[in-house]
């Protein structure tokens, strides 16, 4: 079985849920405390043992690539000023991983975005990690858990968590048969089912390990929910050809592509921050007293 060596981050969506800021700033560059959301994603990928990363970019998204590029003037300035902690942090961002990018010329959907990774991926299993879903963990990163499930079963793995029954229409939903603790064999997938019609409350949450058979399928997948080429529809077809499992990953997940989810992440990561946490907690307590 091939090792999972590559990850794809689709980041070409228009971010309409987060307008007006996303008119000019990619949502992947919005900071949670002091890091852009995409840096949390790349840190998770690297911590999971994957070092080759392809970012699927769209228009107005150059700042994402710039963030991971070297800035010699800044490094020289920090070095001269003896600001070693800041220097280390800035250098670490550049050295974190091998980052590549490709442009999705039109936001035709997540399935179409993943298809743009075909040449980069080639004929091996790969991870897909969505920037909208940040997962906090104090143990094993969510993606590492997924890779281990891939290594155990040798089939595509879809990351899921349970959501409330009135939230199913926001997600791809998995119908499956339990085969082990936290693992279901996938029988069917449905993208954004109407409330009351979903086969389960197992929602697909932005983490996948997929076999390369998906590419040929996506080439022939038509528009689905929302008039977009949906990854869920491609995976649904793949599940009829190959076995596939859903894995209920451990970790607290935040939907940072949504305004409320973003605020929740900001507050909780702020409270966890080593330098700011205690003062921020005091501030919130005074505010809410
Ligand atoms: P979303 O539907 O959550 O992202 O897609 P969006 O379209 O940017 O956001 P809203 O709903 O309009 O606010 C899930 C992921 O797929 C990427 C997005 O960047 C996001 O990470 N995506 C989506 C693409 O890369 N290309 C697309 O054509 C669509």
Tab-separated table of C-alpha atoms and ligand atoms in Angstrom:
chain	number	residue	atom	x	y	z
A	1	UNK	CA	0.000	0.000	0.000
A	2	UNK	CA	1.348	3.471	-0.907
A	3	UNK	CA	2.027	5.969	1.845
A	4	UNK	CA	0.009	9.186	2.009
A	5	UNK	CA	2.654	11.756	1.042
A	6	UNK	CA	0.627	14.554	-0.476
A	7	UNK	CA	-2.138	16.854	0.640
A	8	UNK	CA	-4.419	19.173	-1.289
A	9	UNK	CA	-6.012	22.289	0.184
A	10	UNK	CA	-8.847	23.613	-1.956
A	11	UNK	CA	-8.889	27.371	-1.346
A	12	UNK	CA	-10.523	28.766	-4.460
A	13	UNK	CA	-14.043	29.192	-3.092
A	14	UNK	CA	-15.605	32.630	-3.089
A	15	UNK	CA	-16.423	32.692	0.627
A	16	UNK	CA	-19.874	34.190	0.147
A	17	UNK	CA	-20.843	33.367	3.735
A	18	UNK	CA	-18.154	35.751	4.923
A	19	UNK	CA	-18.841	38.821	2.812
A	20	UNK	CA	-17.952	41.662	2.698
A	21	UNK	CA	-14.362	40.907	3.870
A	22	UNK	CA	-13.991	38.054	1.356
A	23	UNK	CA	-14.545	40.519	-1.500
A	24	UNK	CA	-10.868	41.459	-1.166
A	25	UNK	CA	-9.303	39.191	1.497
A	26	UNK	CA	-9.274	35.396	1.103
A	27	UNK	CA	-11.062	33.785	4.044
A	28	UNK	CA	-8.008	31.517	4.419
A	29	UNK	CA	-6.033	34.623	5.455
A	30	UNK	CA	-8.376	35.695	8.260
A	31	UNK	CA	-6.450	35.409	11.518
A	32	UNK	CA	-7.414	33.278	14.480
A	33	UNK	CA	-5.499	35.276	17.136
A	34	UNK	CA	-2.275	35.854	15.129
A	35	UNK	CA	-2.124	33.170	12.455
A	36	UNK	CA	-4.140	32.948	9.243
A	37	UNK	CA	-6.528	29.999	9.239
A	38	UNK	CA	-4.582	28.298	6.442
A	39	UNK	CA	-1.467	28.182	8.624
A	40	UNK	CA	-3.358	26.085	11.205
A	41	UNK	CA	-4.313	23.761	8.348
A	42	UNK	CA	-0.760	23.449	7.052
A	43	UNK	CA	0.556	22.876	10.579
A	44	UNK	CA	-1.945	20.022	10.982
A	45	UNK	CA	-0.888	18.486	7.661
A	46	UNK	CA	2.820	18.690	8.552
A	47	UNK	CA	2.192	17.336	12.067
A	48	UNK	CA	0.463	14.400	10.365
A	49	UNK	CA	3.654	13.500	8.500
A	50	UNK	CA	2.807	14.978	5.068
A	51	UNK	CA	5.192	17.500	3.531
A	52	UNK	CA	4.070	18.051	-0.061
A	53	UNK	CA	1.092	20.359	-0.208
A	54	UNK	CA	-0.845	21.747	-3.143
A	55	UNK	CA	-3.023	24.802	-2.592
A	56	UNK	CA	-5.830	25.214	-5.121
A	57	UNK	CA	-5.982	28.954	-5.571
A	58	UNK	CA	-8.428	31.356	-7.126
A	59	UNK	CA	-8.388	35.006	-8.115
A	60	UNK	CA	-7.308	37.506	-5.405
A	61	UNK	CA	-5.669	34.732	-3.413
A	62	UNK	CA	-1.986	35.596	-3.977
A	63	UNK	CA	-1.595	36.603	-0.324
A	64	UNK	CA	-1.967	32.928	0.669
A	65	UNK	CA	1.148	31.958	-1.282
A	66	UNK	CA	2.990	35.106	-0.157
A	67	UNK	CA	2.429	34.137	3.477
A	68	UNK	CA	4.525	30.985	3.027
A	69	UNK	CA	7.223	32.678	0.967
A	70	UNK	CA	10.532	33.964	2.316
A	71	UNK	CA	10.770	37.688	3.202
A	72	UNK	CA	14.558	38.337	3.404
A	73	UNK	CA	14.193	42.051	4.332
A	74	UNK	CA	11.928	41.200	7.261
A	75	UNK	CA	14.241	38.418	8.438
A	76	UNK	CA	17.264	40.763	8.226
A	77	UNK	CA	15.408	43.422	10.210
A	78	UNK	CA	14.377	40.986	12.946
A	79	UNK	CA	17.911	39.561	13.087
A	80	UNK	CA	19.486	43.026	13.371
A	81	UNK	CA	16.994	43.979	16.078
A	82	UNK	CA	17.700	40.812	18.067
A	83	UNK	CA	14.042	39.794	17.824
A	84	UNK	CA	14.904	36.118	17.806
A	85	UNK	CA	11.521	34.684	18.744
A	86	UNK	CA	9.776	36.558	15.957
A	87	UNK	CA	12.565	35.585	13.533
A	88	UNK	CA	12.227	31.906	14.414
A	89	UNK	CA	8.490	32.090	13.879
A	90	UNK	CA	8.824	33.788	10.487
A	91	UNK	CA	11.514	31.343	9.301
A	92	UNK	CA	9.496	28.350	10.473
A	93	UNK	CA	6.580	29.330	8.236
A	94	UNK	CA	8.797	29.229	5.145
A	95	UNK	CA	10.500	25.957	6.051
A	96	UNK	CA	7.387	24.127	7.155
A	97	UNK	CA	6.593	22.228	3.954
A	98	UNK	CA	6.985	22.086	0.200
A	99	UNK	CA	4.071	24.207	-0.925
A	100	UNK	CA	2.849	24.289	-4.513
A	101	UNK	CA	-0.129	26.023	-6.015
A	102	UNK	CA	-2.369	25.741	-9.010
A	103	UNK	CA	-5.174	27.979	-10.149
A	104	UNK	CA	-8.800	26.909	-10.414
A	105	UNK	CA	-9.908	29.401	-13.032
A	106	UNK	CA	-13.545	29.344	-12.105
A	107	UNK	CA	-15.176	28.341	-8.792
A	108	UNK	CA	-17.095	25.409	-10.240
A	109	UNK	CA	-17.242	23.484	-6.976
A	110	UNK	CA	-15.113	21.473	-4.567
A	111	UNK	CA	-15.089	18.410	-6.865
A	112	UNK	CA	-13.732	20.528	-9.693
A	113	UNK	CA	-11.137	22.072	-7.343
A	114	UNK	CA	-9.884	18.607	-6.342
A	115	UNK	CA	-9.694	17.606	-10.018
A	116	UNK	CA	-7.200	20.483	-10.488
A	117	UNK	CA	-4.797	18.422	-8.297
A	118	UNK	CA	-4.710	15.466	-10.700
A	119	UNK	CA	-1.191	16.098	-12.104
A	120	UNK	CA	0.252	16.941	-8.691
A	121	UNK	CA	-1.146	13.795	-7.074
A	122	UNK	CA	-0.511	11.235	-9.807
A	123	UNK	CA	-1.330	7.644	-8.949
A	124	UNK	CA	-1.200	7.601	-5.154
A	125	UNK	CA	-3.560	8.162	-2.231
A	126	UNK	CA	-3.747	11.763	-1.048
A	127	UNK	CA	-5.282	13.880	1.669
A	128	UNK	CA	-7.777	16.688	1.100
A	129	UNK	CA	-8.049	19.222	3.895
A	130	UNK	CA	-10.521	22.089	3.787
A	131	UNK	CA	-9.471	25.416	5.204
A	132	UNK	CA	-12.967	26.068	6.528
A	133	UNK	CA	-12.662	23.379	9.169
A	134	UNK	CA	-10.030	23.920	11.825
A	135	UNK	CA	-9.733	21.042	14.281
A	136	UNK	CA	-8.230	21.666	17.693
A	137	UNK	CA	-6.501	18.721	19.284
A	138	UNK	CA	-4.258	18.241	22.270
A	139	UNK	CA	-3.361	14.733	21.183
A	140	UNK	CA	-3.123	13.386	17.663
A	141	UNK	CA	-3.989	15.732	14.758
A	142	UNK	CA	-7.245	14.816	12.992
A	143	UNK	CA	-5.440	14.164	9.699
A	144	UNK	CA	-2.914	11.849	11.330
A	145	UNK	CA	-5.814	9.832	12.775
A	146	UNK	CA	-7.272	9.633	9.258
A	147	UNK	CA	-3.969	8.516	7.730
A	148	UNK	CA	-3.724	5.752	10.342
A	149	UNK	CA	-7.232	4.577	9.441
A	150	UNK	CA	-6.184	4.569	5.768
A	151	UNK	CA	-3.138	2.482	6.681
A	152	UNK	CA	-5.333	0.021	8.597
A	153	UNK	CA	-8.015	-0.422	5.900
A	154	UNK	CA	-6.255	0.529	2.627
A	155	UNK	CA	-9.338	2.336	1.299
A	156	UNK	CA	-10.505	5.969	1.032
A	157	UNK	CA	-11.368	7.514	4.402
A	158	UNK	CA	-13.908	10.284	4.906
A	159	UNK	CA	-13.637	12.360	8.082
A	160	UNK	CA	-16.971	12.783	9.843
A	161	UNK	CA	-18.468	13.959	13.110
A	162	UNK	CA	-22.018	13.828	14.423
A	163	UNK	CA	-24.076	16.986	13.926
A	164	UNK	CA	-27.520	17.982	15.211
A	165	UNK	CA	-30.429	16.693	13.051
A	166	UNK	CA	-31.397	20.276	12.128
A	167	UNK	CA	-27.887	20.926	10.734
A	168	UNK	CA	-27.686	18.063	8.186
A	169	UNK	CA	-28.671	20.307	5.264
A	170	UNK	CA	-25.326	22.130	5.565
A	171	UNK	CA	-23.151	19.039	4.993
A	172	UNK	CA	-22.450	15.945	2.977
A	173	UNK	CA	-23.997	13.096	4.980
A	174	UNK	CA	-22.764	9.494	5.166
A	175	UNK	CA	-24.916	6.404	5.423
A	176	UNK	CA	-22.841	3.515	6.740
A	177	UNK	CA	-22.499	0.299	8.692
A	178	UNK	CA	-20.358	0.304	11.819
A	179	UNK	CA	-17.279	-1.910	11.449
A	180	UNK	CA	-15.176	-0.740	14.410
A	181	UNK	CA	-15.081	1.955	17.075
A	182	UNK	CA	-15.445	5.287	15.183
A	183	UNK	CA	-15.297	3.521	11.790
A	184	UNK	CA	-18.248	2.910	9.431
A	185	UNK	CA	-18.189	1.271	6.050
A	186	UNK	CA	-19.756	3.773	3.640
A	187	UNK	CA	-22.908	2.605	1.868
A	188	UNK	CA	-24.013	5.927	0.425
A	189	UNK	CA	-23.344	9.654	0.529
A	190	UNK	CA	-25.690	12.551	0.034
A	191	UNK	CA	-24.767	16.225	-0.321
A	192	UNK	CA	-26.798	18.665	1.787
A	193	UNK	CA	-29.995	16.597	2.278
A	194	UNK	CA	-33.162	18.432	3.328
A	195	UNK	CA	-33.811	18.273	7.086
A	196	UNK	CA	-35.755	15.116	7.931
A	197	UNK	CA	-34.535	13.215	4.849
A	198	UNK	CA	-30.917	12.460	5.840
A	199	UNK	CA	-29.851	8.815	6.256
A	200	UNK	CA	-27.823	9.715	9.404
A	201	UNK	CA	-26.277	12.625	11.265
A	202	UNK	CA	-22.692	11.693	10.279
A	203	UNK	CA	-21.493	14.842	8.534
A	204	UNK	CA	-18.419	15.116	6.296
A	205	UNK	CA	-16.141	17.686	7.877
A	206	UNK	CA	-13.261	18.774	5.699
A	207	UNK	CA	-10.827	15.857	6.100
A	208	UNK	CA	-10.381	13.121	3.515
A	209	UNK	CA	-7.847	10.514	2.413
A	210	UNK	CA	-8.780	9.544	-1.135
A	211	UNK	CA	-7.487	6.974	-3.614
A	212	UNK	CA	-6.487	8.323	-7.060
A	213	UNK	CA	-9.455	6.582	-8.739
A	214	UNK	CA	-11.430	9.718	-7.814
A	215	UNK	CA	-9.907	11.747	-10.672
A	216	UNK	CA	-11.387	9.812	-13.548
A	217	UNK	CA	-14.739	9.922	-11.788
A	218	UNK	CA	-14.580	13.694	-11.206
A	219	UNK	CA	-13.831	14.198	-14.898
A	220	UNK	CA	-17.277	12.798	-15.586
A	221	UNK	CA	-19.190	14.168	-12.598
A	222	UNK	CA	-21.816	16.733	-13.548
A	223	UNK	CA	-23.175	19.613	-11.508
A	224	UNK	CA	-24.890	18.640	-8.269
A	225	UNK	CA	-26.217	20.554	-5.256
A	226	UNK	CA	-25.948	24.333	-5.719
A	227	UNK	CA	-25.076	23.916	-9.414
A	228	UNK	CA	-21.504	22.937	-8.428
A	229	UNK	CA	-19.373	19.879	-9.201
A	230	UNK	CA	-19.478	18.227	-5.801
A	231	UNK	CA	-16.706	16.095	-4.302
A	232	UNK	CA	-19.412	14.191	-2.402
A	233	UNK	CA	-20.992	13.096	-5.697
A	234	UNK	CA	-17.613	11.865	-6.962
A	235	UNK	CA	-17.003	9.969	-3.714
A	236	UNK	CA	-20.483	8.455	-3.921
A	237	UNK	CA	-19.519	6.942	-7.290
A	238	UNK	CA	-16.098	5.862	-5.978
A	239	UNK	CA	-17.858	4.048	-3.107
A	240	UNK	CA	-19.733	1.917	-5.654
A	241	UNK	CA	-16.414	0.803	-7.190
A	242	UNK	CA	-14.092	0.550	-4.157
A	243	UNK	CA	-14.685	0.090	-0.457
A	244	UNK	CA	-14.664	3.308	1.555
A	245	UNK	CA	-14.864	4.068	5.256
A	246	UNK	CA	-16.027	7.036	7.312
A	247	UNK	CA	-14.004	7.850	10.404
A	248	UNK	CA	-15.373	9.899	13.297
A	249	UNK	CA	-12.224	11.849	14.119
A	250	UNK	CA	-11.354	13.125	17.580
A	251	UNK	CA	-10.925	16.873	18.049
A	252	UNK	CA	-12.955	20.039	18.411
A	253	UNK	CA	-13.870	21.381	15.022
A	254	UNK	CA	-14.644	24.999	14.165
A	255	UNK	CA	-16.344	26.130	10.960
A	256	UNK	CA	-14.226	29.219	10.392
A	257	UNK	CA	-15.841	29.873	6.996
A	258	UNK	CA	-18.945	30.891	8.931
A	259	UNK	CA	-19.071	34.164	10.902
A	260	UNK	CA	-20.278	32.643	14.176
A	261	UNK	CA	-17.890	29.685	13.882
A	262	UNK	CA	-15.050	32.112	13.270
A	263	UNK	CA	-15.913	34.135	16.388
A	264	UNK	CA	-16.100	30.952	18.478
A	265	UNK	CA	-12.663	29.889	17.221
A	266	UNK	CA	-11.231	33.342	17.927
A	267	UNK	CA	-12.482	33.338	21.520
A	268	UNK	CA	-11.437	29.751	22.269
A	269	UNK	CA	-7.985	29.959	20.672
A	270	UNK	CA	-7.557	33.336	22.427
A	271	UNK	CA	-8.356	31.721	25.786
A	272	UNK	CA	-5.876	28.897	25.041
A	273	UNK	CA	-3.094	31.247	23.981
A	274	UNK	CA	-0.108	30.985	26.317
A	275	UNK	CA	0.691	34.694	26.327
A	276	UNK	CA	-2.764	36.250	25.989
A	277	UNK	CA	-5.055	33.629	27.536
A	278	UNK	CA	-5.054	34.756	31.179
A	279	UNK	CA	-5.610	38.455	30.409
A	280	UNK	CA	-8.215	37.653	27.781
A	281	UNK	CA	-10.118	35.477	30.270
A	282	UNK	CA	-10.076	38.319	32.808
A	283	UNK	CA	-11.342	40.713	30.167
A	284	UNK	CA	-14.207	38.391	29.175
A	285	UNK	CA	-15.160	37.806	32.815
A	286	UNK	CA	-15.349	41.566	33.449
A	287	UNK	CA	-17.284	42.108	30.257
A	288	UNK	CA	-19.856	39.444	31.067
A	289	UNK	CA	-20.124	40.104	34.818
B	1	LIG	P1	-17.471	26.072	0.580
B	1	LIG	O1	-18.721	26.020	-0.210
B	1	LIG	O2	-17.526	25.927	2.045
B	1	LIG	O3	-16.648	27.393	0.313
B	1	LIG	O4	-16.424	25.061	-0.054
B	1	LIG	P2	-16.974	28.692	-0.400
B	1	LIG	O5	-17.692	28.423	-1.679
B	1	LIG	O6	-15.716	29.481	-0.468
B	1	LIG	O7	-17.821	29.367	0.720
B	1	LIG	P3	-19.266	29.987	0.781
B	1	LIG	O8	-20.151	28.804	1.044
B	1	LIG	O9	-19.475	30.698	-0.515
B	1	LIG	O10	-19.157	30.933	1.949
B	1	LIG	C1	-15.621	24.197	0.706
B	1	LIG	C2	-14.173	24.364	0.347
B	1	LIG	O11	-13.962	24.160	-1.035
B	1	LIG	C3	-13.251	25.220	-1.629
B	1	LIG	C4	-13.472	26.401	-0.703
B	1	LIG	O12	-12.377	27.295	-0.782
B	1	LIG	C5	-13.613	25.749	0.659
B	1	LIG	O13	-12.387	25.545	1.285
B	1	LIG	N1	-13.777	25.440	-2.982
B	1	LIG	C6	-15.105	25.506	-3.188
B	1	LIG	C7	-12.889	25.561	-4.031
B	1	LIG	O14	-11.655	25.505	-3.870
B	1	LIG	N2	-13.396	25.764	-5.287
B	1	LIG	C8	-14.728	25.847	-5.524
B	1	LIG	O15	-15.113	26.024	-6.708
B	1	LIG	C9	-15.597	25.712	-4.436
